[in-house]
CSV table of C-alpha atoms in Angstrom, one decimal:
chain,number,residue,atom,x,y,z
B,1468,MET,CA,-106.8,88.2,-203.8
B,1469,THR,CA,-106.1,91.7,-205.2
B,1470,ALA,CA,-108.1,94.4,-203.6
B,1471,ALA,CA,-110.0,97.1,-205.5
B,1472,MET,CA,-107.8,100.0,-206.5
B,1473,GLY,CA,-108.1,103.6,-205.6
B,1474,THR,CA,-106.8,106.8,-207.1
B,1475,HIS,CA,-104.0,108.1,-204.8
B,1476,ALA,CA,-100.4,107.8,-206.1
B,1477,LEU,CA,-99.0,108.4,-202.6
B,1478,ILE,CA,-100.2,107.0,-199.3
B,1479,MET,CA,-98.5,108.4,-196.2
B,1480,ALA,CA,-99.2,106.5,-193.0
B,1481,THR,CA,-98.4,107.4,-189.4
B,1482,ASP,CA,-99.6,106.1,-186.1
B,1483,ALA,CA,-101.1,109.5,-185.1
B,1484,PRO,CA,-102.6,112.3,-187.2
B,1485,PRO,CA,-100.2,115.1,-188.4
B,1486,LEU,CA,-102.1,117.8,-186.5
B,1487,GLY,CA,-103.3,118.2,-183.0
B,1488,HIS,CA,-100.8,115.8,-181.4
B,1489,PRO,CA,-97.8,116.7,-179.3
B,1490,ALA,CA,-94.3,116.5,-180.8
B,1491,GLY,CA,-93.2,112.9,-180.8
B,1492,GLY,CA,-91.3,110.6,-183.2
B,1493,LEU,CA,-92.2,112.8,-186.1
B,1494,GLY,CA,-92.7,116.0,-184.1
B,1495,ARG,CA,-93.0,119.2,-186.0
B,1496,ALA,CA,-91.8,117.5,-189.1
B,1497,ARG,CA,-95.3,116.2,-189.7
B,1498,ALA,CA,-96.3,119.6,-190.9
B,1499,ALA,CA,-93.6,119.6,-193.5
B,1500,LEU,CA,-94.5,116.2,-194.7
B,1501,MET,CA,-98.0,117.4,-195.3
B,1502,HIS,CA,-96.6,119.5,-198.2
B,1503,THR,CA,-95.2,116.3,-199.7
B,1504,VAL,CA,-98.6,114.7,-199.6
B,1505,ALA,CA,-100.3,117.7,-201.1
B,1506,ALA,CA,-97.7,118.1,-203.9
B,1507,ARG,CA,-98.2,114.5,-205.0
B,1508,ARG,CA,-102.0,114.5,-204.6
B,1509,GLY,CA,-101.6,111.9,-202.0
B,1510,VAL,CA,-103.5,110.9,-198.8
B,1511,TRP,CA,-102.4,110.6,-195.2
B,1512,LEU,CA,-103.6,107.7,-193.0
B,1513,ALA,CA,-103.7,107.8,-189.2
B,1514,ALA,CA,-105.4,105.7,-186.6
B,1515,SER,CA,-108.2,107.2,-184.7
B,1516,ASP,CA,-111.1,106.1,-182.5
B,1517,ARG,CA,-113.1,109.3,-183.3
B,1518,PRO,CA,-113.6,111.5,-186.4
B,1519,LEU,CA,-110.5,113.5,-187.3
B,1520,ALA,CA,-110.8,117.2,-187.1
B,1521,HIS,CA,-109.1,117.7,-190.5
B,1522,ASP,CA,-110.6,114.6,-192.2
B,1523,GLY,CA,-111.0,115.4,-195.9
B,1524,SER,CA,-109.6,114.6,-199.2
B,1525,TRP,CA,-106.0,114.5,-197.9
B,1526,LEU,CA,-106.4,113.0,-194.4
B,1527,LYS,CA,-108.3,109.7,-193.9
B,1528,PRO,CA,-108.8,107.9,-190.5
B,1529,VAL,CA,-108.0,104.3,-190.0
B,1530,GLU,CA,-110.9,103.6,-187.7
B,1531,VAL,CA,-110.1,101.6,-184.6
B,1532,ASP,CA,-112.2,101.3,-181.4
B,1533,ALA,CA,-110.7,103.0,-178.3
B,1534,HIS,CA,-109.9,99.8,-176.4
B,1535,THR,CA,-108.0,98.3,-179.3
B,1536,LEU,CA,-106.2,101.5,-180.1
B,1537,ALA,CA,-105.1,101.9,-176.4
B,1538,ALA,CA,-103.8,98.3,-176.3
B,1539,HIS,CA,-101.9,98.9,-179.5
B,1540,ARG,CA,-100.3,102.2,-178.6
B,1541,ASP,CA,-100.0,102.1,-174.8
B,1542,GLY,CA,-99.6,98.3,-174.5
B,1543,TYR,CA,-97.7,96.8,-177.4
B,1544,CYS,CA,-95.9,99.8,-178.9
B,1545,HIS,CA,-95.1,101.7,-175.8
B,1546,THR,CA,-94.6,98.9,-173.3
B,1547,SER,CA,-93.4,95.9,-175.4
B,1548,LEU,CA,-91.6,97.5,-178.4
B,1549,ALA,CA,-90.3,100.8,-177.3
B,1550,PRO,CA,-88.2,99.5,-174.4
B,1551,VAL,CA,-86.4,97.1,-176.8
B,1552,TYR,CA,-86.0,99.5,-179.7
B,1553,PHE,CA,-84.7,102.3,-177.5
B,1554,GLY,CA,-82.4,100.0,-175.5
B,1555,HIS,CA,-84.0,100.2,-172.1
B,1556,THR,CA,-84.3,96.4,-171.7
B,1557,ALA,CA,-83.8,93.2,-173.6
B,1558,LEU,CA,-86.7,91.5,-171.7
B,1559,PRO,CA,-89.8,93.5,-172.5
B,1560,ARG,CA,-93.2,93.1,-170.9
B,1561,GLN,CA,-95.4,91.3,-173.5
B,1562,GLU,CA,-99.1,90.4,-173.3
B,1563,GLU,CA,-101.0,88.5,-175.9
B,1564,ALA,CA,-104.0,90.9,-175.9
B,1565,TRP,CA,-101.6,93.8,-176.7
B,1566,LEU,CA,-100.1,91.8,-179.6
B,1567,GLN,CA,-103.5,90.9,-181.0
B,1568,ALA,CA,-104.6,94.6,-180.9
B,1569,HIS,CA,-101.4,95.5,-182.7
B,1570,ARG,CA,-102.1,93.0,-185.4
B,1571,ALA,CA,-105.7,94.2,-185.7
B,1572,VAL,CA,-104.6,97.9,-186.1
B,1573,SER,CA,-101.9,96.8,-188.6
B,1574,ALA,CA,-104.5,94.9,-190.7
B,1575,SER,CA,-106.8,98.0,-190.7
B,1576,TYR,CA,-104.0,100.1,-192.1
B,1577,ALA,CA,-103.3,97.5,-194.8
B,1578,ARG,CA,-107.0,97.4,-195.8
B,1579,VAL,CA,-107.4,101.1,-196.0
B,1580,ALA,CA,-104.1,101.6,-197.9
B,1581,ALA,CA,-105.1,98.9,-200.3
B,1582,ARG,CA,-108.4,100.5,-201.0
B,1583,LEU,CA,-107.1,104.0,-201.6
B,1584,ALA,CA,-103.9,103.3,-203.5
B,1585,ALA,CA,-103.8,103.7,-207.3
B,1586,PRO,CA,-102.2,101.1,-209.5
B,1587,GLY,CA,-98.5,101.0,-208.8
B,1588,ALA,CA,-98.8,103.6,-206.0
B,1589,THR,CA,-96.2,104.4,-203.4
B,1590,VAL,CA,-97.1,103.6,-199.7
B,1591,TRP,CA,-94.8,105.3,-197.2
B,1592,LEU,CA,-95.1,104.0,-193.6
B,1593,HIS,CA,-93.5,105.6,-190.6
B,1594,ASP,CA,-91.9,104.1,-187.5
B,1595,TYR,CA,-92.2,100.8,-185.6
B,1596,HIS,CA,-95.9,101.2,-184.9
B,1597,LEU,CA,-96.6,100.2,-188.5
B,1598,GLN,CA,-93.9,97.6,-189.1
B,1599,LEU,CA,-96.4,94.7,-189.5
B,1600,VAL,CA,-98.2,96.5,-192.3
B,1601,PRO,CA,-95.8,95.8,-195.2
B,1602,SER,CA,-96.5,92.1,-195.3
B,1603,LEU,CA,-100.2,92.5,-194.9
B,1604,LEU,CA,-100.4,95.1,-197.6
B,1605,ARG,CA,-98.2,93.1,-199.9
B,1606,ARG,CA,-100.7,90.3,-199.9
B,1607,LEU,CA,-103.6,92.7,-200.8
B,1608,ARG,CA,-101.7,94.9,-203.3
B,1609,PRO,CA,-98.6,93.2,-204.8
B,1610,ASP,CA,-98.4,96.1,-207.3
B,1611,VAL,CA,-97.6,98.9,-204.9
B,1612,ARG,CA,-94.2,100.2,-203.8
B,1613,ILE,CA,-93.8,100.0,-200.0
B,1614,GLY,CA,-91.3,102.0,-197.9
B,1615,LEU,CA,-90.9,102.2,-194.2
B,1616,SER,CA,-88.9,104.8,-192.3
B,1617,LEU,CA,-87.9,103.8,-188.8
B,1618,HIS,CA,-87.5,106.9,-186.6
B,1619,SER,CA,-86.3,104.9,-183.6
B,1620,PRO,CA,-83.1,102.8,-183.3
B,1621,PHE,CA,-83.3,99.2,-184.5
B,1622,PRO,CA,-82.1,96.9,-181.7
B,1623,PRO,CA,-79.2,94.4,-181.9
B,1624,ALA,CA,-80.2,90.8,-182.4
B,1625,GLU,CA,-79.9,89.8,-178.7
B,1626,SER,CA,-82.7,92.3,-177.9
B,1627,PHE,CA,-84.8,91.9,-181.0
B,1628,LEU,CA,-85.0,88.1,-180.6
B,1629,ALA,CA,-86.7,88.5,-177.2
B,1630,LEU,CA,-89.8,89.8,-178.9
B,1631,ALA,CA,-92.6,87.2,-179.3
B,1632,ALA,CA,-93.5,88.5,-182.7
B,1633,ARG,CA,-90.0,88.8,-184.0
B,1634,ASP,CA,-90.5,86.4,-187.0
B,1635,ASP,CA,-93.6,88.3,-188.1
B,1636,ILE,CA,-91.8,91.6,-187.8
B,1637,LEU,CA,-88.8,90.5,-189.7
B,1638,ARG,CA,-90.9,88.9,-192.5
B,1639,SER,CA,-93.0,92.1,-192.7
B,1640,LEU,CA,-89.9,94.4,-193.0
B,1641,LEU,CA,-88.5,92.1,-195.7
B,1642,ALA,CA,-91.8,92.6,-197.6
B,1643,ALA,CA,-91.1,96.3,-198.0
B,1644,ASP,CA,-89.2,97.7,-201.0
B,1645,VAL,CA,-87.1,100.1,-198.9
B,1646,VAL,CA,-86.5,100.3,-195.2
B,1647,GLY,CA,-84.9,103.5,-193.9
B,1648,PHE,CA,-83.0,103.9,-190.7
B,1649,GLN,CA,-81.9,106.9,-188.6
B,1650,ASP,CA,-78.3,105.7,-188.0
B,1651,PRO,CA,-75.8,103.3,-189.5
B,1652,ARG,CA,-75.7,101.1,-186.4
B,1653,SER,CA,-79.5,100.4,-186.7
B,1654,GLU,CA,-79.1,99.6,-190.4
B,1655,ALA,CA,-76.3,97.1,-189.6
B,1656,ASN,CA,-78.4,95.5,-186.8
B,1657,PHE,CA,-81.2,94.9,-189.2
B,1658,VAL,CA,-79.0,93.7,-192.1
B,1659,ASN,CA,-77.3,91.2,-189.8
B,1660,LEU,CA,-80.7,89.7,-189.1
B,1661,ALA,CA,-82.1,89.9,-192.6
B,1662,ALA,CA,-79.1,89.0,-194.7
B,1663,PRO,CA,-79.5,85.2,-194.3
B,1664,GLN,CA,-83.0,85.3,-195.7
B,1665,ARG,CA,-82.8,87.4,-198.8
B,1666,PRO,CA,-81.3,90.7,-200.1
B,1667,ILE,CA,-83.1,93.7,-198.7
B,1668,THR,CA,-83.1,97.4,-199.7
B,1669,THR,CA,-81.9,99.5,-196.8
B,1670,LEU,CA,-80.5,103.0,-196.4
B,1671,THR,CA,-79.4,105.3,-193.5
B,1672,LEU,CA,-81.3,108.5,-194.0
B,1673,PRO,CA,-82.2,110.2,-190.7
B,1674,MET,CA,-85.1,112.7,-190.9
B,1675,PRO,CA,-83.9,116.2,-190.3
B,1676,ALA,CA,-85.6,118.7,-188.0
B,1677,ASP,CA,-88.1,121.0,-189.6
B,1678,THR,CA,-86.1,124.1,-188.9
B,1679,GLY,CA,-87.7,126.6,-191.3
B,1680,PRO,CA,-90.4,127.8,-189.0
B,1681,ILE,CA,-87.9,128.2,-186.1
B,1682,ALA,CA,-85.6,130.2,-188.3
B,1683,HIS,CA,-88.5,132.5,-189.3
B,1684,LEU,CA,-89.6,133.0,-185.7
B,1685,ALA,CA,-86.0,133.9,-184.7
B,1686,THR,CA,-86.4,137.1,-186.9
B,1687,ASP,CA,-89.6,138.1,-185.1
B,1688,ARG,CA,-88.9,141.1,-182.8
B,1689,ARG,CA,-91.4,139.9,-180.3
B,1690,VAL,CA,-89.6,136.6,-180.0
B,1691,GLN,CA,-86.3,138.4,-179.7
B,1692,ALA,CA,-87.7,140.6,-176.9
B,1693,ALA,CA,-88.9,137.5,-175.1
B,1694,ALA,CA,-85.4,136.1,-175.3
B,1695,ALA,CA,-84.0,139.3,-173.8
B,1696,ARG,CA,-86.5,139.1,-171.0
B,1697,ILE,CA,-85.4,135.5,-170.2
B,1698,ARG,CA,-81.8,136.6,-170.0
B,1699,LEU,CA,-82.7,139.5,-167.8
B,1700,ALA,CA,-84.8,137.3,-165.5
B,1701,LEU,CA,-82.0,134.7,-165.1
B,1702,ARG,CA,-79.4,137.5,-164.6
B,1703,PRO,CA,-76.3,135.7,-165.6
B,1704,ALA,CA,-73.6,137.9,-167.1
B,1705,GLY,CA,-71.9,134.7,-168.1
B,1706,VAL,CA,-73.5,131.6,-169.7
B,1707,ILE,CA,-76.9,130.0,-170.1
B,1708,PHE,CA,-77.0,126.2,-171.0
B,1709,LEU,CA,-80.1,124.7,-172.5
B,1710,GLY,CA,-80.8,121.0,-172.3
B,1711,THR,CA,-83.9,119.1,-173.4
B,1712,GLY,CA,-85.0,115.6,-172.6
B,1713,GLY,CA,-87.8,113.7,-171.1
B,1714,ASP,CA,-87.9,110.8,-168.6
B,1715,ASP,CA,-86.0,108.4,-170.9
B,1716,PRO,CA,-82.7,107.5,-169.2
B,1717,ALA,CA,-81.0,107.4,-172.6
B,1718,ASP,CA,-81.7,111.2,-173.1
B,1719,GLY,CA,-78.7,112.0,-171.0
B,1720,SER,CA,-80.5,114.6,-168.9
B,1721,VAL,CA,-79.2,113.2,-165.6
B,1722,GLN,CA,-75.6,113.2,-166.8
B,1723,GLN,CA,-75.9,116.8,-168.0
B,1724,LEU,CA,-77.2,118.0,-164.7
B,1725,ARG,CA,-74.6,116.0,-162.7
B,1726,GLU,CA,-71.8,117.5,-164.8
B,1727,PHE,CA,-73.2,121.1,-164.4
B,1728,ALA,CA,-73.3,120.5,-160.6
B,1729,ARG,CA,-69.7,119.2,-160.7
B,1730,LEU,CA,-68.5,122.3,-162.7
B,1731,LEU,CA,-70.2,124.6,-160.1
B,1732,ALA,CA,-68.8,122.7,-157.1
B,1733,ALA,CA,-65.2,122.8,-158.6
B,1734,GLY,CA,-65.4,126.5,-159.3
B,1735,LEU,CA,-65.1,126.0,-163.0
B,1736,LEU,CA,-68.4,127.7,-163.5
B,1737,ASP,CA,-69.4,130.7,-161.4
B,1738,PRO,CA,-72.9,130.0,-159.8
B,1739,GLU,CA,-73.5,133.8,-159.8
B,1740,ARG,CA,-73.0,133.9,-163.6
B,1741,SER,CA,-74.2,130.5,-164.8
B,1742,ALA,CA,-77.6,129.0,-165.4
B,1743,PHE,CA,-79.0,125.7,-166.8
B,1744,ILE,CA,-82.5,125.5,-168.3
B,1745,HIS,CA,-83.8,121.9,-168.5
B,1746,LEU,CA,-86.8,121.6,-170.7
B,1747,ALA,CA,-88.8,118.3,-170.5
B,1748,PRO,CA,-92.0,117.4,-172.3
B,1749,ALA,CA,-95.2,117.1,-170.4
B,1750,ARG,CA,-95.7,113.4,-171.4
B,1751,PRO,CA,-95.2,110.7,-168.7
B,1752,GLY,CA,-92.2,108.4,-168.8
B,1753,ASP,CA,-89.8,106.6,-166.5
B,1754,THR,CA,-90.8,107.6,-162.9
B,1755,GLU,CA,-87.4,106.8,-161.4
B,1756,GLN,CA,-85.7,109.0,-164.1
B,1757,ARG,CA,-88.1,111.8,-163.4
B,1758,ALA,CA,-87.5,111.6,-159.7
B,1759,GLU,CA,-83.7,111.7,-160.2
B,1760,ILE,CA,-83.9,114.8,-162.4
B,1761,GLU,CA,-86.1,116.5,-159.8
B,1762,ARG,CA,-83.7,115.5,-157.0
B,1763,LEU,CA,-80.7,116.9,-158.9
B,1764,VAL,CA,-82.5,120.1,-159.7
B,1765,ALA,CA,-83.4,120.6,-156.0
B,1766,GLN,CA,-79.9,119.7,-154.9
B,1767,ILE,CA,-78.1,122.1,-157.2
B,1768,ASN,CA,-80.5,124.9,-156.4
B,1769,GLY,CA,-80.2,124.2,-152.7
B,1770,GLU,CA,-76.4,124.3,-152.8
B,1771,HIS,CA,-75.8,127.1,-155.2
B,1772,GLY,CA,-78.9,129.2,-155.3
B,1773,ARG,CA,-79.8,132.3,-153.4
B,1774,PRO,CA,-83.0,134.3,-152.8
B,1775,GLY,CA,-84.2,135.5,-156.1
B,1776,PHE,CA,-81.9,133.3,-158.2
B,1777,CYS,CA,-81.6,129.5,-158.9
B,1778,PRO,CA,-78.9,128.2,-161.3
B,1779,VAL,CA,-81.2,125.4,-162.7
B,1780,HIS,CA,-84.6,126.2,-164.2
B,1781,TYR,CA,-86.7,123.1,-164.8
B,1782,GLN,CA,-89.7,123.3,-167.1
B,1783,ARG,CA,-91.9,120.3,-167.8
B,1784,GLN,CA,-94.2,121.4,-170.5
B,1785,ASP,CA,-94.7,121.4,-174.3
B,1786,LEU,CA,-93.9,125.0,-175.3
B,1787,PRO,CA,-95.3,126.7,-178.4
B,1788,ALA,CA,-92.8,127.2,-181.1
B,1789,ALA,CA,-92.4,130.9,-180.4
B,1790,ASP,CA,-91.6,130.3,-176.7
B,1791,LEU,CA,-89.1,127.6,-177.6
B,1792,THR,CA,-87.4,129.8,-180.2
B,1793,ALA,CA,-87.0,132.5,-177.5
B,1794,LEU,CA,-85.2,129.9,-175.3
B,1795,TYR,CA,-82.9,129.1,-178.2
B,1796,LEU,CA,-82.1,132.7,-178.6
B,1797,ALA,CA,-81.5,133.2,-174.9
B,1798,ALA,CA,-79.2,130.2,-174.4
B,1799,ASP,CA,-75.5,130.4,-175.1
B,1800,VAL,CA,-74.9,126.6,-175.3
B,1801,MET,CA,-77.3,123.9,-176.4
B,1802,VAL,CA,-76.5,120.5,-174.7
B,1803,ALA,CA,-77.9,117.5,-176.7
B,1804,THR,CA,-76.1,114.4,-175.5
B,1805,PRO,CA,-78.2,111.2,-175.7
B,1806,MET,CA,-76.5,108.1,-174.2
B,1807,ARG,CA,-77.7,105.9,-177.1
B,1808,ASP,CA,-78.5,106.4,-180.8
B,1809,ARG,CA,-81.1,109.1,-180.9
B,1810,PRO,CA,-82.2,112.0,-183.1
B,1811,THR,CA,-81.6,115.4,-181.6
B,1812,PRO,CA,-83.9,117.8,-183.4
B,1813,HIS,CA,-83.6,120.5,-180.7
B,1814,ALA,CA,-79.9,120.9,-181.6
B,1815,ALA,CA,-80.7,121.6,-185.2
B,1816,GLU,CA,-83.5,124.0,-184.3
B,1817,TYR,CA,-81.1,125.8,-181.9
B,1818,CYS,CA,-78.6,126.2,-184.8
B,1819,ALA,CA,-81.3,127.5,-187.1
B,1820,ALA,CA,-82.3,130.2,-184.6
B,1821,ARG,CA,-78.8,131.6,-184.2
B,1822,LEU,CA,-79.0,134.4,-186.8
B,1823,ASP,CA,-75.7,136.0,-185.9
B,1824,GLY,CA,-73.5,132.9,-185.7
B,1825,ARG,CA,-73.2,133.1,-181.9
B,1826,GLY,CA,-73.9,130.2,-179.6
B,1827,ARG,CA,-72.4,126.7,-179.5
B,1828,ILE,CA,-73.7,123.1,-179.5
B,1829,VAL,CA,-72.4,120.2,-177.4
B,1830,LEU,CA,-73.5,117.1,-179.2
B,1831,SER,CA,-73.4,113.4,-178.4
B,1832,GLU,CA,-71.5,111.1,-180.8
B,1833,PHE,CA,-74.7,108.9,-180.6
B,1834,SER,CA,-76.8,111.7,-182.2
B,1835,SER,CA,-78.1,110.9,-185.6
B,1836,GLY,CA,-77.7,114.7,-186.3
B,1837,THR,CA,-73.9,114.8,-186.3
B,1838,GLY,CA,-73.8,114.9,-190.1
B,1839,GLN,CA,-75.8,118.1,-190.1
B,1840,LEU,CA,-73.8,119.6,-187.3
B,1841,PRO,CA,-70.2,118.8,-188.2
B,1842,HIS,CA,-68.7,121.7,-186.2
B,1843,ALA,CA,-70.5,121.0,-182.9
B,1844,HIS,CA,-68.5,119.9,-179.8
B,1845,VAL,CA,-69.0,116.2,-180.2
B,1846,VAL,CA,-68.4,114.1,-177.1
B,1847,ASN,CA,-68.9,110.6,-175.7
B,1848,PRO,CA,-71.6,111.3,-173.0
B,1849,HIS,CA,-70.5,108.2,-171.1
B,1850,GLU,CA,-67.3,110.1,-170.1
B,1851,PRO,CA,-68.5,112.7,-167.6
B,1852,GLU,CA,-65.3,114.8,-167.6
B,1853,ALA,CA,-65.3,114.9,-171.4
B,1854,LEU,CA,-68.8,116.2,-171.3
B,1855,GLY,CA,-67.7,118.9,-168.7
B,1856,ARG,CA,-64.8,119.9,-170.8
B,1857,ALA,CA,-67.0,120.3,-173.9
B,1858,MET,CA,-69.5,122.4,-171.9
B,1859,LEU,CA,-66.7,124.7,-170.7
B,1860,GLU,CA,-65.1,125.0,-174.2
B,1861,ALA,CA,-68.5,125.8,-175.7
B,1862,ALA,CA,-69.3,128.4,-173.1
B,1863,ALA,CA,-65.9,130.1,-173.6
B,1864,ASP,CA,-66.6,130.6,-177.3
B,1865,ALA,CA,-70.3,131.1,-177.3
B,1866,GLY,CA,-70.3,134.9,-177.3
B,1867,ARG,CA,-68.3,135.2,-180.5
B,1868,PRO,CA,-69.8,134.9,-184.0
B,1869,SER,CA,-68.5,131.8,-185.7
B,1870,ALA,CA,-68.2,131.0,-189.4
B,1871,ALA,CA,-68.7,127.4,-188.5
B,1872,MET,CA,-72.1,128.1,-186.8
B,1873,ALA,CA,-73.2,130.1,-189.8
B,1874,LEU,CA,-72.1,127.3,-192.1
B,1875,MET,CA,-74.1,124.7,-190.2
B,1876,ARG,CA,-77.1,127.0,-190.1
B,1877,ARG,CA,-77.1,127.3,-193.9
B,1878,GLN,CA,-76.7,123.5,-194.3
B,1879,ILE,CA,-79.6,122.8,-191.9
B,1880,LEU,CA,-81.9,125.3,-193.6
B,1881,THR,CA,-81.0,123.7,-197.0
B,1882,ASP,CA,-81.4,120.1,-195.9
B,1883,GLY,CA,-85.1,120.3,-194.8
B,1884,VAL,CA,-87.8,117.7,-194.3
B,1885,SER,CA,-89.2,118.2,-197.8
B,1886,GLN,CA,-85.7,117.5,-199.4
B,1887,TRP,CA,-85.4,114.4,-197.1
B,1888,ALA,CA,-88.8,113.2,-198.3
B,1889,GLN,CA,-87.8,113.7,-201.9
B,1890,GLN,CA,-84.6,111.7,-201.3
B,1891,PHE,CA,-86.5,108.8,-199.7
B,1892,LEU,CA,-89.2,108.7,-202.4
B,1893,ALA,CA,-86.6,108.8,-205.1
B,1894,ARG,CA,-84.9,105.7,-203.6
B,1895,LEU,CA,-88.3,104.0,-203.3
B,1896,ALA,CA,-89.1,104.6,-207.0
B,1897,PRO,CA,-88.5,101.5,-209.1
B,1898,VAL,CA,-85.4,101.4,-211.3
B,1899,HIS,CA,-86.1,100.5,-214.9
B,1900,ASP,CA,-83.7,98.3,-216.8
B,1901,PRO,CA,-83.9,99.4,-220.5
B,1902,LEU,CA,-82.1,96.2,-221.7
B,1903,GLU,CA,-84.4,93.7,-220.1
B,1904,GLY,CA,-87.6,95.8,-219.7
B,1905,LEU,CA,-87.9,94.7,-216.1
B,1906,TRP,CA,-88.7,96.8,-213.0
B,1907,HIS,CA,-86.2,96.0,-210.3
B,1908,ARG,CA,-86.0,96.7,-206.6
B,1909,ALA,CA,-83.1,99.1,-205.9
B,1910,HIS,CA,-80.4,98.5,-203.3
B,1911,ALA,CA,-79.4,101.9,-201.9
B,1912,SER,CA,-76.1,102.3,-200.0
B,1913,ASP,CA,-75.6,105.1,-197.5
B,1914,THR,CA,-72.0,105.4,-198.7
B,1915,GLY,CA,-71.4,106.6,-202.2
B,1916,ASN,CA,-75.1,107.4,-202.8
B,1917,ARG,CA,-75.3,104.6,-205.4
B,1918,LEU,CA,-78.2,102.4,-206.5
B,1919,THR,CA,-77.6,98.8,-207.5
B,1920,ALA,CA,-80.4,96.7,-209.1
B,1921,THR,CA,-81.2,93.4,-207.4
B,1922,ALA,CA,-83.8,90.7,-208.0
B,1923,PRO,CA,-87.4,91.7,-208.6
B,1924,HIS,CA,-89.6,91.6,-205.6
B,1925,PRO,CA,-91.1,88.1,-205.1
C-alpha cells in the first residue's frame, strides 16, 4: 500500500543527528552535507530518544525509545555488524533482541521517510546502520529514488555470510537504486554477492574530508601561534610526527609506535630531536588495543625520555577544530597508515592546513584517500621496515616547500564534500531514454565515469 506523500524533494538520513555528536563515520562532513539539504529544500532524518535541539523544518527526529535505540546502536550495529564490516572477526556476537531492535529502528526510518518524501523524491541513506531501510521504504514508496552510501568497508563473502540477517541485508541493498562504496575492494565484494541475483547500480565514490574549515583556521594567527607554542614545548629541532587512531587494531597505531621506537633504538632518529604525537578519540574501543598503545608509549618514553621531555605525547580526547589545526601546523609528518581499507580524513585535513607546501604525509595503500593524495609516501603498513623508510624519507623532506604538496592541497580544497554530494546525487538521478520514454536505473562505473542504462527497477 502506498503511503501518503510529503513535500520534500530530498531526504537525507543518518544514524545520528548532524550536530552535537562527536566525529564518527561522517565526522565533520555532516556540517557540509547540511548545505546540500538546505540548497535542495530537503530534510534530514536522525534517530533520537529525545527532542532534537535543532529540530525544525530541516531536521526531523526518527523517534525511538532509549532501550531500542541502545540495542540497535550499541548492540547490533556496534557489536554485530561493525566487527564484520571492519574486518575484526568473521564470527560476530549476535543476539536476537539486538536484531529485532535494528529492524524496528529501520522500519521507523522507512515510515518517516515515506511520510515526508514528495512524489519521485530522492532518499539518501548513510552507512550500514540504515542498510535495512531501502527494502522497507521501497514497499511503502515505490516512486522514490533510493541511494545508500556505505562509509565503512563492505566485507568479503566469507565474513558477510556469517551474519544471521545476511539475506535481508542483501535484499535490502538490492532494493536501492544506487549503492556507493568507499573503495574498489568493497564494491567488488558486494558485486560478487549481488551479481547472481540481478544487476545492481554501484560506484566507488569515497567521501572526502571537509577540509575547508581547517584550511580557513590555518590562516588564523591565533592558531598559528598555538602551533608555534606546541613546537616550543616539544623542543625538537628535528621532526614531529603526528598519528591519529583509536582503539581499532586496524588503525595501525601500534605499528606506527613500534616503528618509531625501532628508529629511535637504531639511531636513525635522534631522540633529542624527534617527537611523536599520537591523538586518539575519547570514545571507548578495543581494551587490549588501548592497553598495548599505552604500554608502548610508556616503554618509549621510559627508554628515550628525560626530565622535561618525552618523545611520545599521547592525547586521548576529541579536540576542537582550532586545536587540531594547530597540531597539523606543528607536525612535520602526518602518518596515516590503516592496516585495512579505511578513510583517512586526518591526512587530507593535514594537507589542507599546510599553507606553505611544507610537511609530508605517509599514507597506507589501504587508505581510500590515496586518490586525493597522489604524492604522499604510500606504503604497505604490514611491512614494518617499509613504514620506517617512508617515515625517514618524509622527515628528511618535510622542511622544504613542495610543489606536490601545494598541488594536493589545491585538489583537496576543490574536491569537497559538497562536490562529492553533487556527484552522488547526479548518479542517483534517473536517466531518461528519449526514444522509449522510459525512466531507467543507471549503472555507474568508477572507471571511465560512464553511465549505462539497465532494466527499470522492479
